[in-house]
XYZ file of C-alpha atoms in Angstrom:
316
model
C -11.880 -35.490 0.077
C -10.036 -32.238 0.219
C -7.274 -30.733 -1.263
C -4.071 -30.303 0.897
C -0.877 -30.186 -1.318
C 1.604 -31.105 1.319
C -0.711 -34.348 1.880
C -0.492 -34.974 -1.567
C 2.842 -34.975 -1.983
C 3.285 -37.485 0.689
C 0.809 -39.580 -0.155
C 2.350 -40.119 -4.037
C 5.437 -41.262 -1.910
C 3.547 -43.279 0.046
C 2.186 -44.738 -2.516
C 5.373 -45.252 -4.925
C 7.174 -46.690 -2.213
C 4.716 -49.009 -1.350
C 4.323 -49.912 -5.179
C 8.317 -50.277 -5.157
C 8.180 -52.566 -1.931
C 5.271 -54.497 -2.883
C 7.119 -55.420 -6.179
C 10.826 -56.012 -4.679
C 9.226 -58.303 -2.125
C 6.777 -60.123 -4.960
C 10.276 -60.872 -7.456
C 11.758 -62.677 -4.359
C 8.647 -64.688 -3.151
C 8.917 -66.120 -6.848
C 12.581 -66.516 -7.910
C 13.674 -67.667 -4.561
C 10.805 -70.479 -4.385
C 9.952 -68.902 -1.211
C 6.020 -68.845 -2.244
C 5.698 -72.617 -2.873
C 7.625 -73.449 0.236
C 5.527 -71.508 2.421
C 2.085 -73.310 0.320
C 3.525 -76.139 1.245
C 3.900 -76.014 4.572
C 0.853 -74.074 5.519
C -1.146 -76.804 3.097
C 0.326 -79.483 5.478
C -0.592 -77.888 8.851
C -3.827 -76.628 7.792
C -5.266 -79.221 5.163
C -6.329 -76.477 2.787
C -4.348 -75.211 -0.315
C -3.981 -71.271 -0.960
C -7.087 -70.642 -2.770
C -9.284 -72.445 -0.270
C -7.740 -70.105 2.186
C -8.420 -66.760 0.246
C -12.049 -67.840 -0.161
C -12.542 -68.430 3.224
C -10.942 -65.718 4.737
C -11.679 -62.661 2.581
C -14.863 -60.855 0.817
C -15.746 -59.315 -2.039
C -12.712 -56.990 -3.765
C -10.087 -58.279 -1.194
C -11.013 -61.759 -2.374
C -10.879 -61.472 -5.744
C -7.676 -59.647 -5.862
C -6.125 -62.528 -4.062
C -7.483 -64.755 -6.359
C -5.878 -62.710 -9.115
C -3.070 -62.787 -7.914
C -2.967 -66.793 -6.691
C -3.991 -68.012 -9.828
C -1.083 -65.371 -11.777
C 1.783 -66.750 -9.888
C 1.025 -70.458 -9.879
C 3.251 -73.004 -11.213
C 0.242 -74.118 -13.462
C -0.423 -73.359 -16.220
C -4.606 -73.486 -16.490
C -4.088 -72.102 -12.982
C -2.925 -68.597 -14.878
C -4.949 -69.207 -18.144
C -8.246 -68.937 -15.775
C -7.529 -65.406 -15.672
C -7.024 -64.450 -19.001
C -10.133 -65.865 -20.839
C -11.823 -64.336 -23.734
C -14.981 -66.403 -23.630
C -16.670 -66.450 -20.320
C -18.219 -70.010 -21.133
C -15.378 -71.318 -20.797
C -14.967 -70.871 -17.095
C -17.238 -73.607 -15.872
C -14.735 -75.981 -17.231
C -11.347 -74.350 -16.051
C -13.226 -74.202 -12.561
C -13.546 -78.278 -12.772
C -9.594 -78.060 -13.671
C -8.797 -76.370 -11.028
C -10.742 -78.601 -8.593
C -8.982 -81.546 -9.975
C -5.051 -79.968 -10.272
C -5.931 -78.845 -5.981
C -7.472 -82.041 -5.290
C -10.458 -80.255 -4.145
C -13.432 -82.646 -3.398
C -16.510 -80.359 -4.080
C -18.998 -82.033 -1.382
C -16.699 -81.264 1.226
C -16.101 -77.745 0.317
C -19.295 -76.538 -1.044
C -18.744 -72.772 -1.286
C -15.421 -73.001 -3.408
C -16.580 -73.894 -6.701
C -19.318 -71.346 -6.410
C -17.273 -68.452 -5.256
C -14.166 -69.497 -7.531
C -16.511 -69.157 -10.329
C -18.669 -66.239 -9.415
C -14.619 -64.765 -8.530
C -13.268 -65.713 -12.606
C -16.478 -64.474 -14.013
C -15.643 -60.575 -12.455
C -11.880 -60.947 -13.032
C -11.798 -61.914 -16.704
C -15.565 -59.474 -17.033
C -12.930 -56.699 -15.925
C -10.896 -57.584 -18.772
C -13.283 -57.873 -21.037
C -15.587 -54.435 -19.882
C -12.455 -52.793 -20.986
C -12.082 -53.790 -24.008
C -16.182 -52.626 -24.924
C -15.331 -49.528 -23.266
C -12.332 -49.231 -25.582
C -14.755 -49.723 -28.745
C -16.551 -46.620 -27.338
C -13.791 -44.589 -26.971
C -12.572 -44.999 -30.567
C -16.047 -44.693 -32.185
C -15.745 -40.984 -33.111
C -18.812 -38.907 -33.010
C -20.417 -38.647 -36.052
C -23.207 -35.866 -37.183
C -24.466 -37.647 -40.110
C -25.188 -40.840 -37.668
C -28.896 -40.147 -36.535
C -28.416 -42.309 -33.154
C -25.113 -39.804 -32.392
C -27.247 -36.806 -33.098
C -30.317 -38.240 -30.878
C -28.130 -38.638 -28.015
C -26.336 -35.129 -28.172
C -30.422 -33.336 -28.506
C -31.391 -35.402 -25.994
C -28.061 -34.489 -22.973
C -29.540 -30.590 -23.961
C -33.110 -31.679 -23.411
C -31.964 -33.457 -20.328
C -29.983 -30.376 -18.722
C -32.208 -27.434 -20.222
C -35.531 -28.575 -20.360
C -36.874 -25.454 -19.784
C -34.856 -23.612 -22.773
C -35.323 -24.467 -26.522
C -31.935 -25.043 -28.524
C -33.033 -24.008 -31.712
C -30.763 -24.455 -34.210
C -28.251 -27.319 -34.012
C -25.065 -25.563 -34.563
C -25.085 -22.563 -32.219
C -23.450 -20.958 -29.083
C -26.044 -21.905 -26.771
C -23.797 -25.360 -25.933
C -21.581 -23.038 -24.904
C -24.183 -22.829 -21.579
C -24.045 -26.660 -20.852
C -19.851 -26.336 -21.406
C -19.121 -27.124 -24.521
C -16.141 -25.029 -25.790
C -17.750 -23.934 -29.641
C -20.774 -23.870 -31.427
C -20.559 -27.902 -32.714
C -20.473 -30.015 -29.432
C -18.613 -32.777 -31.995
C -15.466 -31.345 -32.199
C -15.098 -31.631 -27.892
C -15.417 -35.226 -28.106
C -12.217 -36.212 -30.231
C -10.379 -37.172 -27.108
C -12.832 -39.718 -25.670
C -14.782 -40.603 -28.837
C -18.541 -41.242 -28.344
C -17.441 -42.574 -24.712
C -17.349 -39.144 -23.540
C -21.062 -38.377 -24.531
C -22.596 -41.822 -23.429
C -20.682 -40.998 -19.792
C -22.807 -37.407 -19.893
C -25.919 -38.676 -21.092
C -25.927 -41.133 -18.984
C -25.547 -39.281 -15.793
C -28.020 -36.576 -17.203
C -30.680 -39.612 -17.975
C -30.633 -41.282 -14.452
C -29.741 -38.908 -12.239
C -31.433 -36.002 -13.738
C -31.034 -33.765 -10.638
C -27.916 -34.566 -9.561
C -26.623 -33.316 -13.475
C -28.497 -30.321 -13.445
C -27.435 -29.329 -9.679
C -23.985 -29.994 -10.900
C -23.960 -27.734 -13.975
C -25.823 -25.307 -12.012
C -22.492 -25.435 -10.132
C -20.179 -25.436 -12.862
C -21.823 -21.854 -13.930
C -20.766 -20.674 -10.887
C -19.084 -16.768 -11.944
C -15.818 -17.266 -10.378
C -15.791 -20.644 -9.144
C -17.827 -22.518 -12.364
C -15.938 -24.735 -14.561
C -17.032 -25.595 -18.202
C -19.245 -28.859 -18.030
C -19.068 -30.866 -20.417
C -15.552 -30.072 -21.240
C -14.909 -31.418 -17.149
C -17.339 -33.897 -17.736
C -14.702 -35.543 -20.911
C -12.054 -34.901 -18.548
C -13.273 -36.924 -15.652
C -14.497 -39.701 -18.663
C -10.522 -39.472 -19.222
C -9.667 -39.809 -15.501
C -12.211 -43.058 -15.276
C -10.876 -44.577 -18.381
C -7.295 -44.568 -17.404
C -8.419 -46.060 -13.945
C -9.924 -48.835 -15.693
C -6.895 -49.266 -18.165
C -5.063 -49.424 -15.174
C -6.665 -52.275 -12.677
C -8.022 -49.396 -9.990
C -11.354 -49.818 -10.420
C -11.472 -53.688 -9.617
C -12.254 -53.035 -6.009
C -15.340 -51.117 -7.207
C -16.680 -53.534 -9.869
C -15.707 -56.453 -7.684
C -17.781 -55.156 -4.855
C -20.747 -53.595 -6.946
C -21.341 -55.678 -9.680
C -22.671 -59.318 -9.653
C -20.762 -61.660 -12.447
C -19.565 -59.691 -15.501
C -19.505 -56.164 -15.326
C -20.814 -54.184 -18.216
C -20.647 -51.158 -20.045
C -23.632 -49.549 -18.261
C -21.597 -50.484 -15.222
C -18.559 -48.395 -15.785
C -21.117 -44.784 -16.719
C -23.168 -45.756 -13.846
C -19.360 -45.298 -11.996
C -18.562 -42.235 -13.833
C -21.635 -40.557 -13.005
C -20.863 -41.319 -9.271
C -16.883 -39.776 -9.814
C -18.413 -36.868 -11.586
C -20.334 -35.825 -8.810
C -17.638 -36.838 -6.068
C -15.463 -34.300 -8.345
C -18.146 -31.494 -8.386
C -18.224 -31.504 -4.284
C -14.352 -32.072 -4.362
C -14.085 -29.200 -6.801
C -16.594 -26.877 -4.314
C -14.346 -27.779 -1.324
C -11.161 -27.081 -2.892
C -12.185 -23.435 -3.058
C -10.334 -22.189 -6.102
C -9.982 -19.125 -7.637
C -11.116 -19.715 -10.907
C -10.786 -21.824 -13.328
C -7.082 -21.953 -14.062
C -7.126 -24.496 -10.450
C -8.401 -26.990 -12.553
C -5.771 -29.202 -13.335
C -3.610 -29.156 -9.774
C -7.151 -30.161 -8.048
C -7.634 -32.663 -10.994
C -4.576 -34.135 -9.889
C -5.163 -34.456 -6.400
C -9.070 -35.955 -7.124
C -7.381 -38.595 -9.311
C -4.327 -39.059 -6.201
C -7.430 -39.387 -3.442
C -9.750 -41.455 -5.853
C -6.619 -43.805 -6.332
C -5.789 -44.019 -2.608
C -9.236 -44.735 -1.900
C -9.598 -47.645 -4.502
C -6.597 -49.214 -3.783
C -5.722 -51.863 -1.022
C -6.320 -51.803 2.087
C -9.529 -50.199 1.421
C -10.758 -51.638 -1.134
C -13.566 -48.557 -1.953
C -16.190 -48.352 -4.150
C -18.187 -45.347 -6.006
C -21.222 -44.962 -4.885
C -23.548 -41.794 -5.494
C -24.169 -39.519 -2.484
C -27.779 -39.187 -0.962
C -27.532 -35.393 -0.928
C-alpha cells in the first residue's frame, strides 16, 4: 500500500458510488418483488433454493456475506432472526428451522447443515466480539487496579528490556510514545482496549513491536508509539463497528471469533501501518493524519468485496 492522493480521491468515489448503486439496486430487488421472483424461478430450473446455492458456490468471507445477506432479506421471519442471536446455543435449533421452512432433506445435502451452522456461528460471533470489545473500550484505566498497573509495567518490560523504568510516574514513557509522564491519561479515548491492543502485540510478537518503535523514533520520520498505537486501536474499532472486518474474521477464525482475535488483527494493522507509514515518506510528523486517512481508505478497499482480504502479519 502506498500513498497517492489523486488515487485516493478516486477511489472514495469509487467506493461511494458503488455504496450508492449497491443500495439503489438492493431497495428495488425488495419493494418491487423482483428478489422472490427471480428465487423462484431459478429454484424451479435448478432444484435448489438460494442458500443451497451460496453454499455451494462460494468460500469462506464471500459465503458468509451472502448468507448475511439471504437470511436479512427473506420473507421469514426465523430466516432473519438466525442472524441476530444473542445466545449462540441457540443456533443448532434455528439451523433445524431453517431446514424445515426450505424443505431441505439433510441426507441428500450433507454439507448444508454443517456449513449453515459453522456460517451463523461467525455471523452472530461478529456481533457478539463487538460487543466484548465494546466492554474493553469503556473500562477506563485505572492505577489503583493492580491487574491495570501489571499490564502497563509489563508493555515497558516488553519494549525496553534492556532499560530499567524506575519510578512509575516519569518521562521515560515519553521513549515508548506516550505523550506525559502518567501513560493513564493517553488511554481515555480507547479505555483499557487501547493498552490490551499494545500489550498484546508487544507479548507475541516481541520483535516485530520493538522493530516498530525502533521506527517510530526515527528523528524526522518517527511518530510517537503508543499514542499511533491508540490511534490505529481507534481505526480497528470503527472497522469492526462498522461490518469491514467480517471478511477477515470470516476467513481467519474458526466458529466464534473472540477478543484475542480482534488484538491478534490489530497487531497485524499496526505493523501494515508502520511499513505504510515508512513508504509514504513524510516529512515529519504533522503527515500523520492525511496518511492515516489513506491507510484506513486502502485497508477498507482491501477488506471489502470483491476481495474479500484478511490481516495477516508479514514474514519480514
Amino acid at each position: 500500500m502506498r500513498e497517492c492522493d489523486p488515487k485516493s480521491v478516486h477511489k472514495r468515489r469509487t467506493v461511494a458510488k458503488k455504496e450508492v448503486k449497491t443500495n439503489i439496486l438492493l431497495f428495488l430487488y425488495r419493494v418491487l418483488f423482483l428478489r422472490d421472483i427471480v428465487k423462484w424461478i431459478t429454484r424451479k430450473v435448478l432444484g435448489i433454493c438460494e442458500l443451497q446455492r451460496i453454499i455451494r458456490r462460494y468460500k469462506f468471507a464471500e459465503r458468509n456475506d451472502n448468507i448475511h445477506q439471504c437470511l436479512l432479506l427473506s420473507k421469514h421471519q426465523i430466516l432473519r432472526d438466525a442472524v441476530e442471536l444473542k445466545n449462540l446455543n441457540e443456533i443448532p435449533p434455528f439451523v433445524s428451522k431453517i431446514l424445515v421452512i426450505k424443505h431441505i432433506i439433510p441426507e441428500t445435502d450433507p454439507p448444508f447443515e454443517e456449513t449453515l451452522t459453522f456460517a451463523l456461528y461467525q455471523i452472530n460471533g461478529y456481533r457478539i466480539l463487538f460487543d466484548e470489545v465494546e466492554t474493553e473500550r469503556q473500562t477506563a484505566y485505572d492505577c489503583d487496579n493492580p491487574e491495570h498497573e501489571e499490564m502497563l509495567l509489563k508493555l515497558w518490560k516488553l519494549l525496553k528490556p534492556d532499560q530499567e523504568l524506575g519510578e512509575r510516574v516519569c518521562k521515560a514513557w515519553g521513549e515508548i510514545g506516550f505523550q506525559g509522564s502518567d501513560p493513564k491519561t493517553d488511554f481515555r479515548g480507547m479505555g483499557c482496549l487501547g493498552l490490551k491492543c499494545m500489550l498484546y502485540f508487544a507479548e507475541n510478537y516481541t520483535q516485530k513491536a520493538q522493530r516498530v518503535l525502533s521506527h517510530s523514533r526515527h528523528p524526522t520520520q518517527g511518530y510517537s508509539y503508543a499514542i499511533v498505537s491508540i490511534n490505529i486501536t481507534s481505526l480497528m474499532y470503527e472497522m469492526l463497528q462498522s461490518g469491514l472486518l467480517r471478511s477477515h474474521f470470516y476467513s481467519e477464525t474458526q466458529g466464534k471469533p473472540g477478543v484475542s482475535d480482534f488484538l491478534d488483527a490489530f497487531s497485524c494493522a499496526f505493523e501494515k501501518f508502520d511499513r505504510f507509514w515508512i513508504e509514504s515518506k513524510p516529512e515529519n510528523v504533522m503527515a500523520f493524519s492525511r496518511i492515516r486517512e489513506n491507510f484506513a481508505l486502502e485497508m477498507a478497499v482491501y477488506l471489502s468485496p470483491p476481495q474479500y482480504g484478511s490481516l495477516k502479519m508479514s514474514d519480514a
